[in-house]
XYZ file of C-alpha atoms in Angstrom:
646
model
C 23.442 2.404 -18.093
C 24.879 5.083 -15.417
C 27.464 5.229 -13.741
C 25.704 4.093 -10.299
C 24.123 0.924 -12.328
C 26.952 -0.770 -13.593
C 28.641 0.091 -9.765
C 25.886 -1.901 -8.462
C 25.869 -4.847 -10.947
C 29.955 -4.857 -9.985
C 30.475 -4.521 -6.919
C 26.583 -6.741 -6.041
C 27.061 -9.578 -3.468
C 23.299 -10.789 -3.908
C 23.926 -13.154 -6.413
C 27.022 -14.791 -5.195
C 25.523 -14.987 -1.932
C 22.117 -17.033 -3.318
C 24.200 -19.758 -5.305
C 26.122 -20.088 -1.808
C 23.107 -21.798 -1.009
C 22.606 -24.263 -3.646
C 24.339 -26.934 -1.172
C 21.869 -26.359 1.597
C 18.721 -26.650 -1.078
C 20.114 -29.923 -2.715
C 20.393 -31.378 0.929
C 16.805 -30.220 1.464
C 15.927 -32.069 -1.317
C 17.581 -35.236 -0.541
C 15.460 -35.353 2.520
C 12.532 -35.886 0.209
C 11.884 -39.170 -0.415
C 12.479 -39.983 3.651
C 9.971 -37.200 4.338
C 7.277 -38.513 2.226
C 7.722 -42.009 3.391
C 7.098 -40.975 7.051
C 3.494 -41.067 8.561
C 1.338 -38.027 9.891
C 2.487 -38.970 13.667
C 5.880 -39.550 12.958
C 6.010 -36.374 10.494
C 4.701 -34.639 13.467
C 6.982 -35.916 15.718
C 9.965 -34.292 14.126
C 9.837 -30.938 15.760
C 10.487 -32.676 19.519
C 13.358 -34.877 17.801
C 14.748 -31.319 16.529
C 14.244 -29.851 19.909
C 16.090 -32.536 21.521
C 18.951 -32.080 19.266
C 19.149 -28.185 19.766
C 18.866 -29.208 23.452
C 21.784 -31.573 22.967
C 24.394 -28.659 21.448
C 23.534 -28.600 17.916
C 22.302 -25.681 15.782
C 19.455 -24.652 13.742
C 21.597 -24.680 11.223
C 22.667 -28.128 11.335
C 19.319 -28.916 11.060
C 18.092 -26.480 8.156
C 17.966 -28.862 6.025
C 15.613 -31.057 7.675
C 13.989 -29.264 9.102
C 12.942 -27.847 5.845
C 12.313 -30.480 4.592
C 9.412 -31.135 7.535
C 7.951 -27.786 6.284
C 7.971 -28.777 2.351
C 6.351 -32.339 2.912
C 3.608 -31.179 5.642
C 2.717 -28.397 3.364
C 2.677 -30.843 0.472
C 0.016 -32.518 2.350
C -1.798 -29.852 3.978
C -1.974 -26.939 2.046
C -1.054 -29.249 -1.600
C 1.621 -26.772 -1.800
C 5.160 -28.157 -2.295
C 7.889 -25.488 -1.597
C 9.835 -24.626 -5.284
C 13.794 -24.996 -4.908
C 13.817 -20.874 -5.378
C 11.357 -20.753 -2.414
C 14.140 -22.700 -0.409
C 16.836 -20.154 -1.237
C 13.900 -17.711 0.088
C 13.615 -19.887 3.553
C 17.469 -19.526 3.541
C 18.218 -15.954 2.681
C 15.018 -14.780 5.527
C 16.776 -17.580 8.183
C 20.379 -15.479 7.608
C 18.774 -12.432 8.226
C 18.519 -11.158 4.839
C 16.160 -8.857 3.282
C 14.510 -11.489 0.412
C 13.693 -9.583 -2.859
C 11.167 -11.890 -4.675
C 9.050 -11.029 -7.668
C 4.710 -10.696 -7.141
C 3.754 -14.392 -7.503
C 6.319 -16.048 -6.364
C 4.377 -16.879 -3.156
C 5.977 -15.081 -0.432
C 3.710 -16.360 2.136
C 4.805 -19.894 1.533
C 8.569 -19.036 1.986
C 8.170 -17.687 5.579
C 6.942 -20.829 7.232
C 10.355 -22.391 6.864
C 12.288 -20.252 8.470
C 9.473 -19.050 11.059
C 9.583 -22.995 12.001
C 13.402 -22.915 12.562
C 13.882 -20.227 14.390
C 10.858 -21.125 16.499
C 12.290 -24.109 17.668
C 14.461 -22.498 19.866
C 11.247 -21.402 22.159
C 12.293 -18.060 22.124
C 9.400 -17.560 19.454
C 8.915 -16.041 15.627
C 6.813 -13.239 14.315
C 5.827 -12.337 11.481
C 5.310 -8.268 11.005
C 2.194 -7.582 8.385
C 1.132 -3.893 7.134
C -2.448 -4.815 7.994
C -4.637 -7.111 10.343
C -6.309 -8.943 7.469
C -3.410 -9.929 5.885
C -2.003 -11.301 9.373
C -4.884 -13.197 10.336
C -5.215 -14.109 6.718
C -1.734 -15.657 6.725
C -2.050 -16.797 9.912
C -5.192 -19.324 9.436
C -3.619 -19.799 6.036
C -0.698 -21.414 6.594
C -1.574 -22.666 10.403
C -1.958 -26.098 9.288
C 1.595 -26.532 9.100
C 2.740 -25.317 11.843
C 0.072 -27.419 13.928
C 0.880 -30.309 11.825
C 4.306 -30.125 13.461
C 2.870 -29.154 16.516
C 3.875 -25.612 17.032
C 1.087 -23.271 18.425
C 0.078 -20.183 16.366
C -1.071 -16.602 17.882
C -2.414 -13.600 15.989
C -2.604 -10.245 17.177
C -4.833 -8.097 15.966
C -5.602 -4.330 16.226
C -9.500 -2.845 16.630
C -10.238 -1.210 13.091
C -13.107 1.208 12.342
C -10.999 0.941 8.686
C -11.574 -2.846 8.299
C -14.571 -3.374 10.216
C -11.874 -6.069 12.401
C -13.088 -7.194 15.622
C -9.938 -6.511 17.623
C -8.527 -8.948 20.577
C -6.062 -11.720 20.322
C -6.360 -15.580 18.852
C -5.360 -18.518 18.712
C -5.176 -20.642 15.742
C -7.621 -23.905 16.661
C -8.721 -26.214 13.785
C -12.649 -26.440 14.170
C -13.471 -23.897 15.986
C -16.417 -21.834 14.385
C -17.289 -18.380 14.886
C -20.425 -16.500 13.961
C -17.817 -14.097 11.694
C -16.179 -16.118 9.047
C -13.299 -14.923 9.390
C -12.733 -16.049 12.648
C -13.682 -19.433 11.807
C -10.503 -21.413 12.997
C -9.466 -18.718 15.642
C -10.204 -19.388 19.369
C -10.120 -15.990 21.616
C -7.106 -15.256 23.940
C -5.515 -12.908 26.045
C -2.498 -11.124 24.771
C -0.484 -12.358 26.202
C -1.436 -15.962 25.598
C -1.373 -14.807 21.705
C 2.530 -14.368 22.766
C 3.217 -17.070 24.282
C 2.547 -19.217 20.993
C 5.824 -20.378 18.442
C 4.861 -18.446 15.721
C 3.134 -14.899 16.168
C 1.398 -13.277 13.335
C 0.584 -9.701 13.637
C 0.934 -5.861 12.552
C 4.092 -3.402 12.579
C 1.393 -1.310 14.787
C 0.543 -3.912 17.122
C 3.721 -4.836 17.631
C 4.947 -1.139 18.699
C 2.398 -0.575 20.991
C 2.567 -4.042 22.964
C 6.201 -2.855 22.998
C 5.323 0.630 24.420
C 2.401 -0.598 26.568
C 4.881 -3.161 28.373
C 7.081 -0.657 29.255
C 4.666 1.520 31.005
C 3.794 -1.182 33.179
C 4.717 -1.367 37.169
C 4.355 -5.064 37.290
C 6.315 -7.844 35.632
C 3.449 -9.844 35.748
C 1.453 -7.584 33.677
C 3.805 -7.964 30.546
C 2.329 -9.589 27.813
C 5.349 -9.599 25.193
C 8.328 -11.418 25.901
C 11.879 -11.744 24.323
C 12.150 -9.998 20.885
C 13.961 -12.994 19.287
C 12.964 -13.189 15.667
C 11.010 -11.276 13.204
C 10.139 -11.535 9.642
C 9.275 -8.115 7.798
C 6.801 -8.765 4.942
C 7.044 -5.504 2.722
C 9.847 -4.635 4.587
C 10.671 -1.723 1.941
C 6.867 -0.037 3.366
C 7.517 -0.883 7.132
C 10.975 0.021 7.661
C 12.021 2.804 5.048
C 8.743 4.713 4.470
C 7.470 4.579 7.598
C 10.735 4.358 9.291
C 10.676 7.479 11.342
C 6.737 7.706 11.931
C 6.391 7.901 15.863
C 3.638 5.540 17.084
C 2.525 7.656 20.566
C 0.618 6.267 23.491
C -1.042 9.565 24.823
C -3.347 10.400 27.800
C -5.963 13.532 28.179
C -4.822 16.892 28.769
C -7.349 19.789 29.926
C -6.483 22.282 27.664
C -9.706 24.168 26.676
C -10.770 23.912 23.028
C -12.850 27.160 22.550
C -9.476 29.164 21.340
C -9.505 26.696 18.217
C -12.337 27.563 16.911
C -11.557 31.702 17.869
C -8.566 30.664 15.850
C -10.248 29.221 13.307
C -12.749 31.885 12.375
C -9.321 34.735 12.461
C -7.217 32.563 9.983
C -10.208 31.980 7.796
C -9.851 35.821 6.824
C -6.428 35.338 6.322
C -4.891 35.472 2.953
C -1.955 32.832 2.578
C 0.488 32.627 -0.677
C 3.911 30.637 -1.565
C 5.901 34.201 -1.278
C 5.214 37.276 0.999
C 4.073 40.377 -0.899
C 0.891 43.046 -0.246
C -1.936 41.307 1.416
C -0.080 38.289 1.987
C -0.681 37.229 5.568
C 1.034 33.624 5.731
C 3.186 32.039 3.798
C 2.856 28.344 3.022
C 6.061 25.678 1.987
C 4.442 22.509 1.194
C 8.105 21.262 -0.079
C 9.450 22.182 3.423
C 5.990 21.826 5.065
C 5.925 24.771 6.826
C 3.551 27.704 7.307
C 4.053 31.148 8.823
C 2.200 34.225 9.217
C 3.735 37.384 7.766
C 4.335 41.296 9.463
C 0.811 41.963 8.258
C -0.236 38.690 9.496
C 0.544 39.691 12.974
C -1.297 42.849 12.574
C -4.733 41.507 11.068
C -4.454 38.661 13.784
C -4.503 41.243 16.692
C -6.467 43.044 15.039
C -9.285 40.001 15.091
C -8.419 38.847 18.557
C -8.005 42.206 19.542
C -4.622 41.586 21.036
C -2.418 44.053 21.577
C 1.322 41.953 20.869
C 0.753 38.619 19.620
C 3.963 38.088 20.234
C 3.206 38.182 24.142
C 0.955 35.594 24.288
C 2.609 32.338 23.401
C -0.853 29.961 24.146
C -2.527 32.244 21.616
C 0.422 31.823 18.893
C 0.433 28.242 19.747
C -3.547 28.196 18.658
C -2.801 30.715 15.681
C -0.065 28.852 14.174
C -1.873 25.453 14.524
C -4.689 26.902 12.412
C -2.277 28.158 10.093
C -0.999 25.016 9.455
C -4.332 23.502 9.410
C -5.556 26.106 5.872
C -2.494 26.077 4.482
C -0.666 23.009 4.679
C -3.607 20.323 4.477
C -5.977 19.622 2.195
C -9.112 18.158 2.333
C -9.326 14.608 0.368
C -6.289 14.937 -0.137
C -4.224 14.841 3.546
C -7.163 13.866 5.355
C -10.927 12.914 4.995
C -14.148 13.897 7.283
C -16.299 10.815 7.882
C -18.943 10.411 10.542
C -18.354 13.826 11.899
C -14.286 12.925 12.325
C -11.468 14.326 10.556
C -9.569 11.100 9.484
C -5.834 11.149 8.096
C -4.708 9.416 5.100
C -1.244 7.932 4.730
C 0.532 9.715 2.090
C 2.103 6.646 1.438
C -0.914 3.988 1.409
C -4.056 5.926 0.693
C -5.399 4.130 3.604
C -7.434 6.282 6.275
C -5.528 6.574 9.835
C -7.933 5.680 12.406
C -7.088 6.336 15.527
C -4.038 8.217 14.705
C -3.605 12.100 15.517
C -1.498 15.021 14.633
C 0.034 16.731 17.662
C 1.099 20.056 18.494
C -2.737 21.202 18.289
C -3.001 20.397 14.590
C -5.284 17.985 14.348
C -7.808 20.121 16.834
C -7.018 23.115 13.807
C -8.080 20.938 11.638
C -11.244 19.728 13.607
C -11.942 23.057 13.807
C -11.379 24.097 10.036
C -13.819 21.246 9.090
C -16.537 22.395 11.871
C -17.288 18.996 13.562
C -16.274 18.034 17.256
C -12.989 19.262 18.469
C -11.686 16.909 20.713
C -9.266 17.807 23.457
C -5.365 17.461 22.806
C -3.531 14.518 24.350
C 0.036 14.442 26.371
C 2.682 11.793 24.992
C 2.979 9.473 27.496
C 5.061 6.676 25.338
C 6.685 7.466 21.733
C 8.535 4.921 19.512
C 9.537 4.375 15.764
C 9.515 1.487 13.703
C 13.089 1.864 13.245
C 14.205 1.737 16.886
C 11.519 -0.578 17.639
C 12.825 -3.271 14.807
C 16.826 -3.076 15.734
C 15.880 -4.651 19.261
C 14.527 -7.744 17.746
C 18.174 -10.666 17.742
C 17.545 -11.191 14.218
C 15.716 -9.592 11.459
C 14.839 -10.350 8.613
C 12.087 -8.862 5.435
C 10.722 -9.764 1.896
C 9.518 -7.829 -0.509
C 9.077 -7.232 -4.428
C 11.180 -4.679 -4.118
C 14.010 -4.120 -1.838
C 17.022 -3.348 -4.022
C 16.307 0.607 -5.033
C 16.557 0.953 -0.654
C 19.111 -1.371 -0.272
C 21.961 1.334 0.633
C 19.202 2.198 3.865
C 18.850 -1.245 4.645
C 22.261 -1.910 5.184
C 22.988 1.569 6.922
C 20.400 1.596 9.399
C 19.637 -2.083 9.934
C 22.890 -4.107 8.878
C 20.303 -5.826 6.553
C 21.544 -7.225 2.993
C 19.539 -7.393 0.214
C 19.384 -10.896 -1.597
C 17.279 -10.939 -4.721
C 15.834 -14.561 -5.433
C 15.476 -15.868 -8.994
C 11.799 -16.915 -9.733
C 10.791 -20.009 -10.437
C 10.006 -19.075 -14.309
C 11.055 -16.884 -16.597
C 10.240 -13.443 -16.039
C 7.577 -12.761 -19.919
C 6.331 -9.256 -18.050
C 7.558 -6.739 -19.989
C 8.913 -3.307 -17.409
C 8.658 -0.215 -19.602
C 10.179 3.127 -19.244
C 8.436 5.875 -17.512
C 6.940 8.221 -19.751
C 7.327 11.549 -18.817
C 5.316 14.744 -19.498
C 5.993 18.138 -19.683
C 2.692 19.382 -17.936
C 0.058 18.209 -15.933
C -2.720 18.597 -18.573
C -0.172 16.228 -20.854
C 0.032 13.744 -18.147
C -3.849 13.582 -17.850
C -4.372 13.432 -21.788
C -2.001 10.445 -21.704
C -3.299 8.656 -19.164
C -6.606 9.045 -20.912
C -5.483 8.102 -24.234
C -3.823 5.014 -23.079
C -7.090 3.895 -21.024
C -9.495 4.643 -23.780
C -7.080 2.107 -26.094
C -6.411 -0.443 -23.298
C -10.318 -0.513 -22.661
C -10.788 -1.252 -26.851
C -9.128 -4.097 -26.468
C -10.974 -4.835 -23.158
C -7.193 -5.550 -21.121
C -7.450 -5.046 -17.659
C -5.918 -2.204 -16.248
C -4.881 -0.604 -12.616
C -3.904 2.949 -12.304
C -1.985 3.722 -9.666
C -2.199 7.443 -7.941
C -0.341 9.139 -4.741
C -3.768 10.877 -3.703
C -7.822 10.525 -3.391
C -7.394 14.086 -4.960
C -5.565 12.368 -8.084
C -7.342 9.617 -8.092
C -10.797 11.113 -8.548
C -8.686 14.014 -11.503
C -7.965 10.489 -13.213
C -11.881 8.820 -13.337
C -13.512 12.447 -14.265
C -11.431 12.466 -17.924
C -12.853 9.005 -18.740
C -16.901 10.930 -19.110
C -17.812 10.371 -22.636
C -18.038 13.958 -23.190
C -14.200 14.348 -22.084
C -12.838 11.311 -23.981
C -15.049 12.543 -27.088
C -12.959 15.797 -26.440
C -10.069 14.236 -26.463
C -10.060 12.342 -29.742
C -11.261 15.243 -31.320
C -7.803 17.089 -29.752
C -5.600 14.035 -30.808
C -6.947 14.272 -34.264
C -6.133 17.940 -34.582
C -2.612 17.816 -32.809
C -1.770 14.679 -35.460
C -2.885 16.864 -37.877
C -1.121 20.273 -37.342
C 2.232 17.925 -36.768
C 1.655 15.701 -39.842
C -0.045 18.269 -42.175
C 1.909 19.691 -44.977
C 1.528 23.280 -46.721
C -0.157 23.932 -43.480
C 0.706 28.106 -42.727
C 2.380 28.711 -39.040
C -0.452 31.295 -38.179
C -3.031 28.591 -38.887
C -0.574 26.288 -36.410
C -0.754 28.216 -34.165
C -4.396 29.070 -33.812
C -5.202 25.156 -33.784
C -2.175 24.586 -31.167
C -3.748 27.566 -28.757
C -7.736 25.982 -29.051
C -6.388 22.395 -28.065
C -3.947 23.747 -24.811
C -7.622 24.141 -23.173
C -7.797 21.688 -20.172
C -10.184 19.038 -21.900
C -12.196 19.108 -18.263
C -12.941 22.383 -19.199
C -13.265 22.173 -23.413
C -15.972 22.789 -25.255
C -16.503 19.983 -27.874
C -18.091 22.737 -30.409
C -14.858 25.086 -30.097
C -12.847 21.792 -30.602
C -15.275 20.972 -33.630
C -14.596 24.287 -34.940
C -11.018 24.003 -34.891
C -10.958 20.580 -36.788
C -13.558 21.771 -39.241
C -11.202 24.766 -39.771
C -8.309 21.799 -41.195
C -10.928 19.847 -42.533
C -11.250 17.574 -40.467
C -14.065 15.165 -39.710
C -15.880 16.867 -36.705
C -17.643 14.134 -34.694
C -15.633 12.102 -32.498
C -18.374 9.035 -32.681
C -17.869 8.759 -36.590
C -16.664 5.817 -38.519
C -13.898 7.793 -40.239
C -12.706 9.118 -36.272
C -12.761 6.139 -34.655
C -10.905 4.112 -37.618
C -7.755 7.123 -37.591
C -7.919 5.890 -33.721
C -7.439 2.419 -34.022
C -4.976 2.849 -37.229
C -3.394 5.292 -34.747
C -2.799 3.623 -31.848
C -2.278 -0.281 -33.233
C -5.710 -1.060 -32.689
C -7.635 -4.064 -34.727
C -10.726 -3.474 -36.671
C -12.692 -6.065 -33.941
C -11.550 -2.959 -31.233
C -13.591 -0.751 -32.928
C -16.718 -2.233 -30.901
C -15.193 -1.118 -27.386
C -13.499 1.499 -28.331
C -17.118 3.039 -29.544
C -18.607 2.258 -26.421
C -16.053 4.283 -24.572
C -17.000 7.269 -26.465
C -20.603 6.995 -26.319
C -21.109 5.786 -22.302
C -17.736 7.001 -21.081
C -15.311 4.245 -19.265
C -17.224 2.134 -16.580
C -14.176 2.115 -13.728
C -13.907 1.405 -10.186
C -12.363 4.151 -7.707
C -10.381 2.390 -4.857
C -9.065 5.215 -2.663
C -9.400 6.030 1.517
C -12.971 6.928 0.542
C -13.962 3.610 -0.496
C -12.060 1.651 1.711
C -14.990 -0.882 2.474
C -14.933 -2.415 -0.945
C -11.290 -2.754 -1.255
C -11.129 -6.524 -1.037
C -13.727 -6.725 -3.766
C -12.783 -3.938 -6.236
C -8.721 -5.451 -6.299
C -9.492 -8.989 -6.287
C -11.933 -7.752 -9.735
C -9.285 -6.116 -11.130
C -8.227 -8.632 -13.511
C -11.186 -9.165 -15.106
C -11.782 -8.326 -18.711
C -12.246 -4.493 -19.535
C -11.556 -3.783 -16.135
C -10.478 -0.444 -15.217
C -9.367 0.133 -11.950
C -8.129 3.689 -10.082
C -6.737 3.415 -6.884
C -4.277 5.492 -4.795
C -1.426 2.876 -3.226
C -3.838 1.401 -0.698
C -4.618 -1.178 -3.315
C -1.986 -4.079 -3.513
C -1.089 -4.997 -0.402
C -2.102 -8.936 0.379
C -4.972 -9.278 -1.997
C -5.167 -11.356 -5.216
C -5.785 -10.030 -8.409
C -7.407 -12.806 -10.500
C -7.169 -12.993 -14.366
C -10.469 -12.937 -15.277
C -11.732 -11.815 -12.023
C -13.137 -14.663 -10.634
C -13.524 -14.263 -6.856
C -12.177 -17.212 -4.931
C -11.446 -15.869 -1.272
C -14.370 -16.611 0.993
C -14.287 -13.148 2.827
C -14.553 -11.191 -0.443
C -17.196 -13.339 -1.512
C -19.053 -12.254 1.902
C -17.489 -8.691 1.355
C -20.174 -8.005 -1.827
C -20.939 -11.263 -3.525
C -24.011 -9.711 -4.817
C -21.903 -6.962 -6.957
C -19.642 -10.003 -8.759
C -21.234 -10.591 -12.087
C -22.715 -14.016 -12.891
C -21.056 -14.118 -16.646
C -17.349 -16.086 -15.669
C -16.422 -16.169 -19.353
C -12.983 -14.975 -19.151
C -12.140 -16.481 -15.886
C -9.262 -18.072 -15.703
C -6.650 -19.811 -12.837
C -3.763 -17.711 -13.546
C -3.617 -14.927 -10.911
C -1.348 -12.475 -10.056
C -0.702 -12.727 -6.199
C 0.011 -9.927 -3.938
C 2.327 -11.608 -0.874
């Protein structure tokens, strides 16, 4: 344990600060029994009394407890979801502004109507801040029937997305109201400002920013749509407000800059030669650590020699254009920083996976880069309205954020916000078992391991997700599991166990055996590999009994394994790819991630708001629509345990 650790575990408030509010949870639960005896009207009934007694000089958190205690019993009945006492210290830690660190499962969701329903009944309204428009219309229609139980109203905004195929506009949560979508069913069309005129708001960080930036370009009070910023709750507040912190949402409008000097650009810096230091016939060098890119002395001179140009240096719009394209070849790849789809060149959030629609690089870049990738290059726009999520988030009165994971940013949270971390208990025993990182010395190594460990996992048919930063990655990852590559590298295992385990066996011979298996295995022959392990003796076909049983004796594997693990070898591992490229099928491929054998590669897109089910049986309606006729009929290892993303 260093030296920071046991600093932390010191000197950390969090705990003391949860039992604090074991008095306020037992008082919750003494309101119980009156709770349940109450009818529906005079349940519903409570929120006036409550507003009467804020209106009569007490505080919201005088009535905490009862209030609740409302929330707990109408959910009861509702949603058949009672509140757990570590759900209450949840409700608690969000109402004092904390930053509430709960474990996956332990039904975030749930928590936030209690303390969206007290600070609510102030009138100065709630929101709650989602990192995507299906999880807040999602949450919004799921827990609604509380809040109209009690008889607050219910608004979602949500943005247009080409990513998610969502419909745009505002809503209202209605009961009964049907819409030809499904998942509108329930939602009742508004204007925006309606949508923020409701008690509790759902919505995303993006919407958010832009209502905020959009109502202070206006010239008329009356066109406002947003009103006081008087409570928030965060959900992955560790995504919203650290990574994407300092990301500028812009509101831009047309310029008339001409376009043809991009593509002029374009076709120069294409016969460029760019490298990480400057040296002969170096034109630009590139810094991806520093992200920059620059041309070099002969740079200069090849560039005016291709524009013919007489002093770059004297014309500043043409070294504008010239270092935009620079940046454009040497600074971003393709699949990897963006994507081109339908003719448009797409971003992808380095820290989601997710495509950017809608969002643009400025300074020129992204035209570069329209230009680089030869489809339409549309005309650069002028900022008219710039904010970040972490100026827009300090104007709210009180903030507050859960997460699974809040404490490794914790020092961030309480420099830039004033927000303490509190890290709830869960409600059982923690049985997940966190291991170590495993670390590799080269890249190769990594891939062989994560190979190694799939082709075993998949033998025993337990479901697995591999996480990656990139589309790039993520597609490196699904080409080793061929059954030419994994047959490639068992053959390579059995020869490095060998040369390490083998003695009597001379260093030249070592050596020779160690230099055929440092091959990449994507680009391997299996009949140098063979000739290397027939050179030790060694069996020589990866799909033979006396292979695959070292294997399983290797890696802890039962004899019954030996079925799968065969398979592998022979077909390759069936998978499913979740990255920006295959956005569509997200809901789908993550919510079938659990079921047995599965094998699932996705960059960090995946995770966010959608269930993965033990056994992979598909339960939410708008997956079911999503591609009900890819789900398998055979439900044999289904099962009601699920691991919830909320």
């Amino acid at each position: 344990m260093g030296i920071d650790t046991l600093f932390r575990k010191w000197f950390d408030k969090s705990e003391d600060e949860v039992k604090s509010y074991k008095p306020l949870v037992e008082k919750t639960n003494s309101y119980e029994p009156q709770f349940e005896a109450l009818s529906h009207d005079e349940l519903a009934a409570k929120t006036d009394d409550f507003k009467a007694r804020l209106a009569s000089g007490e505080t919201i958190e005088d009535i905490l407890p009862e209030a609740f205690a409302a929330v707990r019993e109408v959910s009861r009945r509702t949603l058949h979801m009672r509140h757990f006492d570590v759900q209450i210290f949840g409700g608690i830690a969000l109402h004092n502004g904390k930053i509430a660190e709960m474990k996956t499962g332990e039904g975030k969701t749930l928590v936030a109507t209690m303390p969206l329903y007290l600070n609510a009944l102030s009138g100065s309204g709630a929101h709650l801040v989602t990192v995507n428009d299906y999880l807040a219309r999602r949450d919004a229609v799921w827990m609604g029937p509380i809040f109209h139980t009690l008889g607050l109203s219910v608004g979602i905004i949500q943005g247009q997305s080409q990513e998610s195929d969502e419909l745009g506009g505002s809503y209202l949560y209605t009961p009964g109201t049907h819409h030809d979508d499904p998942r509108y069913t329930n939602l009742t069309p508004c204007s925006r400002r309606d949508a923020y005129m409701c008690d509790i708001v759902y919505g995303t960080n993006h919407e958010f920013g832009f209502d905020y930036m959009r109502d202070n370009m206006v010239f008329d009070q009356s066109e406002l749509v947003m009103r006081e910023l008087n409570y928030a709750i965060v959900d992955e507040v560790d995504s919203i407000l650290v990574d994407e912190a300092r990301t500028p949402h812009i509101i831009s409008g047309a310029s008339t800059e001409p376009i043809e000097k991009y593509h002029r650009a374009n076709e120069a810096v294409k016969r460029l030669t760019g490298a990480a230091e400057d040296g002969p016939g170096v034109h630009y060098v590139v810094n991806k650590k520093d992200h920059a890119a620059s041309l070099t002395e002969q740079g200069y001179d090849k560039v005016e020699e291709l524009l013919g140009i007489p002093n770059l240096a004297n014309e500043p719009d043409w070294m504008h254009y010239i270092n935009a394209s620079v940046k454009a070849h040497g600074l971003f790849d393709k699949d990897h920083e963006y994507v081109v789809k339908d003719g448009q060149v797409i971003l992808v959030d380095e820290n989601t996976g997710r495509m950017m629609f809608g969002r643009r690089l400025s300074e020129g870049l992204h035209q570069a880069l329209e230009a680089k990738e030869a489809v339409s290059v549309q005309r650069e726009s002028q900022t008219v309205a710039v904010i970040t999520f972490q100026n827009l988030f300090r104007l709210y009165e009180k903030l507050a954020g859960m997460t699974g994971t809040a404490k490794t940013e914790e020092d961030e949270f309480r420099k830039i916000y004033g927000l303490e971390v509190a890290t709830i208990p869960t409600h059982r025993d923690m049985i997940r078992t966190d291991h170590p990182d495993t670390i590799f010395k080269t890249e190769e190594a990594k891939f062989r391991g994560i190979a190694r460990e799939l082709l075993r996992l998949y033998s025993k048919q337990q479901p697995v997700l591999v996480g990656t930063r990139s589309i790039e990655m993520s597609e490196r990852v699904s080409a080793r599991l061929t059954a030419d590559k994994l047959q490639n590298l068992v053959i390579a295992e059995r020869i490095k166990f060998e040369i390490e385990n083998q003695k009597g066996l001379d260093k030249k011979s070592k050596n020779q055996a160690y230099s055929n298996i440092l091959t990449p295995l994507t680009e391997a022959k299996l009949k140098s590999l063979a000739d290397t392990a027939r050179s030790l003796n060694l069996p020589v076909d990866p799909l033979s009994d006396e292979m695959q049983s070292w294997f399983l004796e290797q890696f802890g594997l039962a004899a019954e394994n030996k079925v799968y693990l065969d398979e592998g070898l022979r077909h390759g591992i069936p998978h499913k790819v979740l990255n920006a490229k295959y956005h569509e099928r997200e809901a789908l491929i993550v919510a079938e991630a659990g079921r047995k054998g599965s094998i699932t590669i996705a960059t960090n897109m995946a995770g966010r708001g959608v269930d993965i089910l033990l056994g992979g049986r598909v339960q939410n309606a708008e997956i079911e629509q999503a591609g009900a006729q890819e789900v398998e009929e055979d439900q044999e290892f289904a099962s009601d345990t699920f691991v919830a993303f909320r």
